[in-house]
mmCIF file with all atom_site columns, C-alpha atoms in Angstrom:
data_model
loop_
_atom_site.group_PDB
_atom_site.id
_atom_site.type_symbol
_atom_site.label_atom_id
_atom_site.label_alt_id
_atom_site.label_comp_id
_atom_site.label_asym_id
_atom_site.label_entity_id
_atom_site.label_seq_id
_atom_site.pdbx_PDB_ins_code
_atom_site.Cartn_x
_atom_site.Cartn_y
_atom_site.Cartn_z
_atom_site.occupancy
_atom_site.B_iso_or_equiv
_atom_site.pdbx_formal_charge
_atom_site.auth_seq_id
_atom_site.auth_comp_id
_atom_site.auth_asym_id
_atom_site.auth_atom_id
_atom_site.pdbx_PDB_model_num
ATOM 1  C CA . MET A 1 1  ? 33.328 33.965 -52.365 1.00 0.00 ? 1  MET A CA 1
ATOM 2  C CA . MET A 1 2  ? 31.543 37.210 -51.352 1.00 0.00 ? 2  MET A CA 1
ATOM 3  C CA . SER A 1 3  ? 28.849 38.568 -53.569 1.00 0.00 ? 3  SER A CA 1
ATOM 4  C CA . GLU A 1 4  ? 29.478 42.042 -54.966 1.00 0.00 ? 4  GLU A CA 1
ATOM 5  C CA . SER A 1 5  ? 25.893 43.053 -54.301 1.00 0.00 ? 5  SER A CA 1
ATOM 6  C CA . ILE A 1 6  ? 26.396 42.994 -50.537 1.00 0.00 ? 6  ILE A CA 1
ATOM 7  C CA . THR A 1 7  ? 26.711 46.463 -49.051 1.00 0.00 ? 7  THR A CA 1
ATOM 8  C CA . SER A 1 8  ? 29.448 46.802 -46.449 1.00 0.00 ? 8  SER A CA 1
ATOM 9  C CA . ILE A 1 9  ? 28.620 48.238 -43.063 1.00 0.00 ? 9  ILE A CA 1
ATOM 10 C CA . ASP A 1 10 ? 31.543 50.635 -43.588 1.00 0.00 ? 10 ASP A CA 1
ATOM 11 C CA . SER A 1 11 ? 30.136 52.126 -46.787 1.00 0.00 ? 11 SER A CA 1
ATOM 12 C CA . PRO A 1 12 ? 29.699 55.905 -46.774 1.00 0.00 ? 12 PRO A CA 1
ATOM 13 C CA . GLN A 1 13 ? 25.962 55.648 -47.352 1.00 0.00 ? 13 GLN A CA 1
ATOM 14 C CA . ASN A 1 14 ? 25.531 53.731 -44.099 1.00 0.00 ? 14 ASN A CA 1
ATOM 15 C CA . ASP A 1 15 ? 27.950 55.760 -42.007 1.00 0.00 ? 15 ASP A CA 1
ATOM 16 C CA . ILE A 1 16 ? 27.026 59.376 -42.697 1.00 0.00 ? 16 ILE A CA 1
ATOM 17 C CA . ASN A 1 17 ? 23.418 59.389 -41.568 1.00 0.00 ? 17 ASN A CA 1
ATOM 18 C CA . SER A 1 18 ? 23.194 56.229 -39.487 1.00 0.00 ? 18 SER A CA 1
ATOM 19 C CA . GLU A 1 19 ? 21.818 56.728 -36.004 1.00 0.00 ? 19 GLU A CA 1
ATOM 20 C CA . LEU A 1 20 ? 21.686 54.375 -33.060 1.00 0.00 ? 20 LEU A CA 1
ATOM 21 C CA . ARG A 1 21 ? 19.494 54.282 -30.002 1.00 0.00 ? 21 ARG A CA 1
ATOM 22 C CA . ILE A 1 22 ? 21.652 54.418 -26.897 1.00 0.00 ? 22 ILE A CA 1
ATOM 23 C CA . ILE A 1 23 ? 20.296 53.570 -23.425 1.00 0.00 ? 23 ILE A CA 1
ATOM 24 C CA . ILE A 1 24 ? 22.096 54.869 -20.388 1.00 0.00 ? 24 ILE A CA 1
ATOM 25 C CA . ILE A 1 25 ? 21.345 53.210 -17.051 1.00 0.00 ? 25 ILE A CA 1
ATOM 26 C CA . ASP A 1 26 ? 22.276 55.172 -13.971 1.00 0.00 ? 26 ASP A CA 1
ATOM 27 C CA . GLU A 1 27 ? 23.129 53.969 -10.441 1.00 0.00 ? 27 GLU A CA 1
ATOM 28 C CA . ASN A 1 28 ? 19.397 53.815 -9.529  1.00 0.00 ? 28 ASN A CA 1
ATOM 29 C CA . TRP A 1 29 ? 18.614 51.675 -12.598 1.00 0.00 ? 29 TRP A CA 1
ATOM 30 C CA . SER A 1 30 ? 16.777 54.530 -14.304 1.00 0.00 ? 30 SER A CA 1
ATOM 31 C CA . GLN A 1 31 ? 17.050 54.378 -18.085 1.00 0.00 ? 31 GLN A CA 1
ATOM 32 C CA . TYR A 1 32 ? 17.606 57.308 -20.411 1.00 0.00 ? 32 TYR A CA 1
ATOM 33 C CA . CYS A 1 33 ? 17.318 56.922 -24.167 1.00 0.00 ? 33 CYS A CA 1
ATOM 34 C CA . TYR A 1 34 ? 19.359 59.015 -26.670 1.00 0.00 ? 34 TYR A CA 1
ATOM 35 C CA . ARG A 1 35 ? 19.917 58.837 -30.415 1.00 0.00 ? 35 ARG A CA 1
ATOM 36 C CA . ILE A 1 36 ? 23.476 59.316 -31.651 1.00 0.00 ? 36 ILE A CA 1
ATOM 37 C CA . LYS A 1 37 ? 25.111 59.090 -35.081 1.00 0.00 ? 37 LYS A CA 1
ATOM 38 C CA . VAL A 1 38 ? 27.615 56.304 -35.488 1.00 0.00 ? 38 VAL A CA 1
ATOM 39 C CA . ASN A 1 39 ? 30.599 58.636 -35.934 1.00 0.00 ? 39 ASN A CA 1
ATOM 40 C CA . THR A 1 40 ? 29.715 61.073 -33.124 1.00 0.00 ? 40 THR A CA 1
ATOM 41 C CA . PRO A 1 41 ? 32.132 60.895 -30.183 1.00 0.00 ? 41 PRO A CA 1
ATOM 42 C CA . PHE A 1 42 ? 30.525 59.788 -26.923 1.00 0.00 ? 42 PHE A CA 1
ATOM 43 C CA . GLY A 1 43 ? 31.899 62.896 -25.205 1.00 0.00 ? 43 GLY A CA 1
ATOM 44 C CA . ARG A 1 44 ? 28.995 64.970 -26.503 1.00 0.00 ? 44 ARG A CA 1
ATOM 45 C CA . LEU A 1 45 ? 26.444 62.482 -25.243 1.00 0.00 ? 45 LEU A CA 1
ATOM 46 C CA . ILE A 1 46 ? 28.162 62.146 -21.898 1.00 0.00 ? 46 ILE A CA 1
ATOM 47 C CA . GLN A 1 47 ? 28.280 65.950 -21.494 1.00 0.00 ? 47 GLN A CA 1
ATOM 48 C CA . ARG A 1 48 ? 24.576 66.219 -22.259 1.00 0.00 ? 48 ARG A CA 1
ATOM 49 C CA . PHE A 1 49 ? 23.697 63.420 -19.881 1.00 0.00 ? 49 PHE A CA 1
ATOM 50 C CA . CYS A 1 50 ? 25.721 64.971 -17.063 1.00 0.00 ? 50 CYS A CA 1
ATOM 51 C CA . GLN A 1 51 ? 24.166 68.373 -17.542 1.00 0.00 ? 51 GLN A CA 1
ATOM 52 C CA . GLN A 1 52 ? 20.561 67.225 -17.886 1.00 0.00 ? 52 GLN A CA 1
ATOM 53 C CA . VAL A 1 53 ? 20.383 64.260 -15.568 1.00 0.00 ? 53 VAL A CA 1
ATOM 54 C CA . CYS A 1 54 ? 23.265 64.190 -13.101 1.00 0.00 ? 54 CYS A CA 1
ATOM 55 C CA . LYS A 1 55 ? 23.665 67.980 -12.729 1.00 0.00 ? 55 LYS A CA 1
ATOM 56 C CA . ALA A 1 56 ? 27.349 67.126 -12.299 1.00 0.00 ? 56 ALA A CA 1
ATOM 57 C CA . ASP A 1 57 ? 30.575 67.708 -14.182 1.00 0.00 ? 57 ASP A CA 1
ATOM 58 C CA . LYS A 1 58 ? 31.300 64.866 -16.653 1.00 0.00 ? 58 LYS A CA 1
ATOM 59 C CA . LYS A 1 59 ? 34.610 64.273 -14.876 1.00 0.00 ? 59 LYS A CA 1
ATOM 60 C CA . ALA A 1 60 ? 32.586 63.092 -11.876 1.00 0.00 ? 60 ALA A CA 1
ATOM 61 C CA . VAL A 1 61 ? 30.752 60.338 -13.806 1.00 0.00 ? 61 VAL A CA 1
ATOM 62 C CA . LEU A 1 62 ? 32.115 57.163 -15.411 1.00 0.00 ? 62 LEU A CA 1
ATOM 63 C CA . PHE A 1 63 ? 30.495 55.370 -18.334 1.00 0.00 ? 63 PHE A CA 1
ATOM 64 C CA . TRP A 1 64 ? 30.969 51.690 -19.105 1.00 0.00 ? 64 TRP A CA 1
ATOM 65 C CA . TYR A 1 65 ? 30.147 49.442 -22.030 1.00 0.00 ? 65 TYR A CA 1
ATOM 66 C CA . HIS A 1 66 ? 30.629 45.670 -21.597 1.00 0.00 ? 66 HIS A CA 1
ATOM 67 C CA . GLY A 1 67 ? 33.198 46.258 -18.826 1.00 0.00 ? 67 GLY A CA 1
ATOM 68 C CA . ARG A 1 68 ? 35.157 48.862 -20.848 1.00 0.00 ? 68 ARG A CA 1
ATOM 69 C CA . LEU A 1 69 ? 35.464 52.464 -19.704 1.00 0.00 ? 69 LEU A CA 1
ATOM 70 C CA . ILE A 1 70 ? 34.101 54.773 -22.396 1.00 0.00 ? 70 ILE A CA 1
ATOM 71 C CA . VAL A 1 71 ? 36.233 57.845 -23.162 1.00 0.00 ? 71 VAL A CA 1
ATOM 72 C CA . ASP A 1 72 ? 35.180 61.026 -24.925 1.00 0.00 ? 72 ASP A CA 1
ATOM 73 C CA . GLU A 1 73 ? 36.797 60.036 -28.229 1.00 0.00 ? 73 GLU A CA 1
ATOM 74 C CA . ASP A 1 74 ? 35.053 56.684 -28.483 1.00 0.00 ? 74 ASP A CA 1
ATOM 75 C CA . THR A 1 75 ? 32.248 56.441 -31.053 1.00 0.00 ? 75 THR A CA 1
ATOM 76 C CA . PRO A 1 76 ? 29.570 53.775 -31.622 1.00 0.00 ? 76 PRO A CA 1
ATOM 77 C CA . LYS A 1 77 ? 31.508 52.778 -34.761 1.00 0.00 ? 77 LYS A CA 1
ATOM 78 C CA . SER A 1 78 ? 34.868 52.460 -32.932 1.00 0.00 ? 78 SER A CA 1
ATOM 79 C CA . LEU A 1 79 ? 33.213 50.177 -30.368 1.00 0.00 ? 79 LEU A CA 1
ATOM 80 C CA . CYS A 1 80 ? 31.372 48.169 -33.064 1.00 0.00 ? 80 CYS A CA 1
ATOM 81 C CA . ILE A 1 81 ? 27.978 48.962 -31.486 1.00 0.00 ? 81 ILE A CA 1
ATOM 82 C CA . LYS A 1 82 ? 24.747 48.085 -33.327 1.00 0.00 ? 82 LYS A CA 1
ATOM 83 C CA . ASP A 1 83 ? 21.360 49.775 -32.904 1.00 0.00 ? 83 ASP A CA 1
ATOM 84 C CA . ASN A 1 84 ? 19.591 48.955 -29.619 1.00 0.00 ? 84 ASN A CA 1
ATOM 85 C CA . GLU A 1 85 ? 22.604 47.001 -28.488 1.00 0.00 ? 85 GLU A CA 1
ATOM 86 C CA . ILE A 1 86 ? 24.240 49.399 -26.050 1.00 0.00 ? 86 ILE A CA 1
ATOM 87 C CA . ARG A 1 87 ? 23.256 49.860 -22.434 1.00 0.00 ? 87 ARG A CA 1
ATOM 88 C CA . MET A 1 88 ? 25.847 52.155 -21.029 1.00 0.00 ? 88 MET A CA 1
ATOM 89 C CA . GLN A 1 89 ? 26.125 52.250 -17.267 1.00 0.00 ? 89 GLN A CA 1
ATOM 90 C CA . SER A 1 90 ? 26.940 55.460 -15.483 1.00 0.00 ? 90 SER A CA 1
ATOM 91 C CA . LYS A 1 91 ? 28.365 55.790 -11.979 1.00 0.00 ? 91 LYS A CA 1
ATOM 92 C CA . GLU A 1 92 ? 28.963 59.020 -10.109 1.00 0.00 ? 92 GLU A CA 1
ATOM 93 C CA . LEU A 1 93 ? 32.278 59.273 -8.288  1.00 0.00 ? 93 LEU A CA 1
#
């Protein structure tokens, strides 16, 4: 039986302001660290990475997490990502 004092990961207190550290690894194995809120769509992070690092349109770069293509609407929460867990790989087309 589950104790009532345990706070669920999905509780509003944990979701609203929770941030994760995201590491993006490019084709040259360079690492770029970003902080993102758990409910923020990855499209915003991908756009920023492409503008600042790749100097390319985000449609020209693919992002992967554990073999899964990341799309703009994905969030850390929707992919069940925990802090310091993600290492997204980018690949320019």
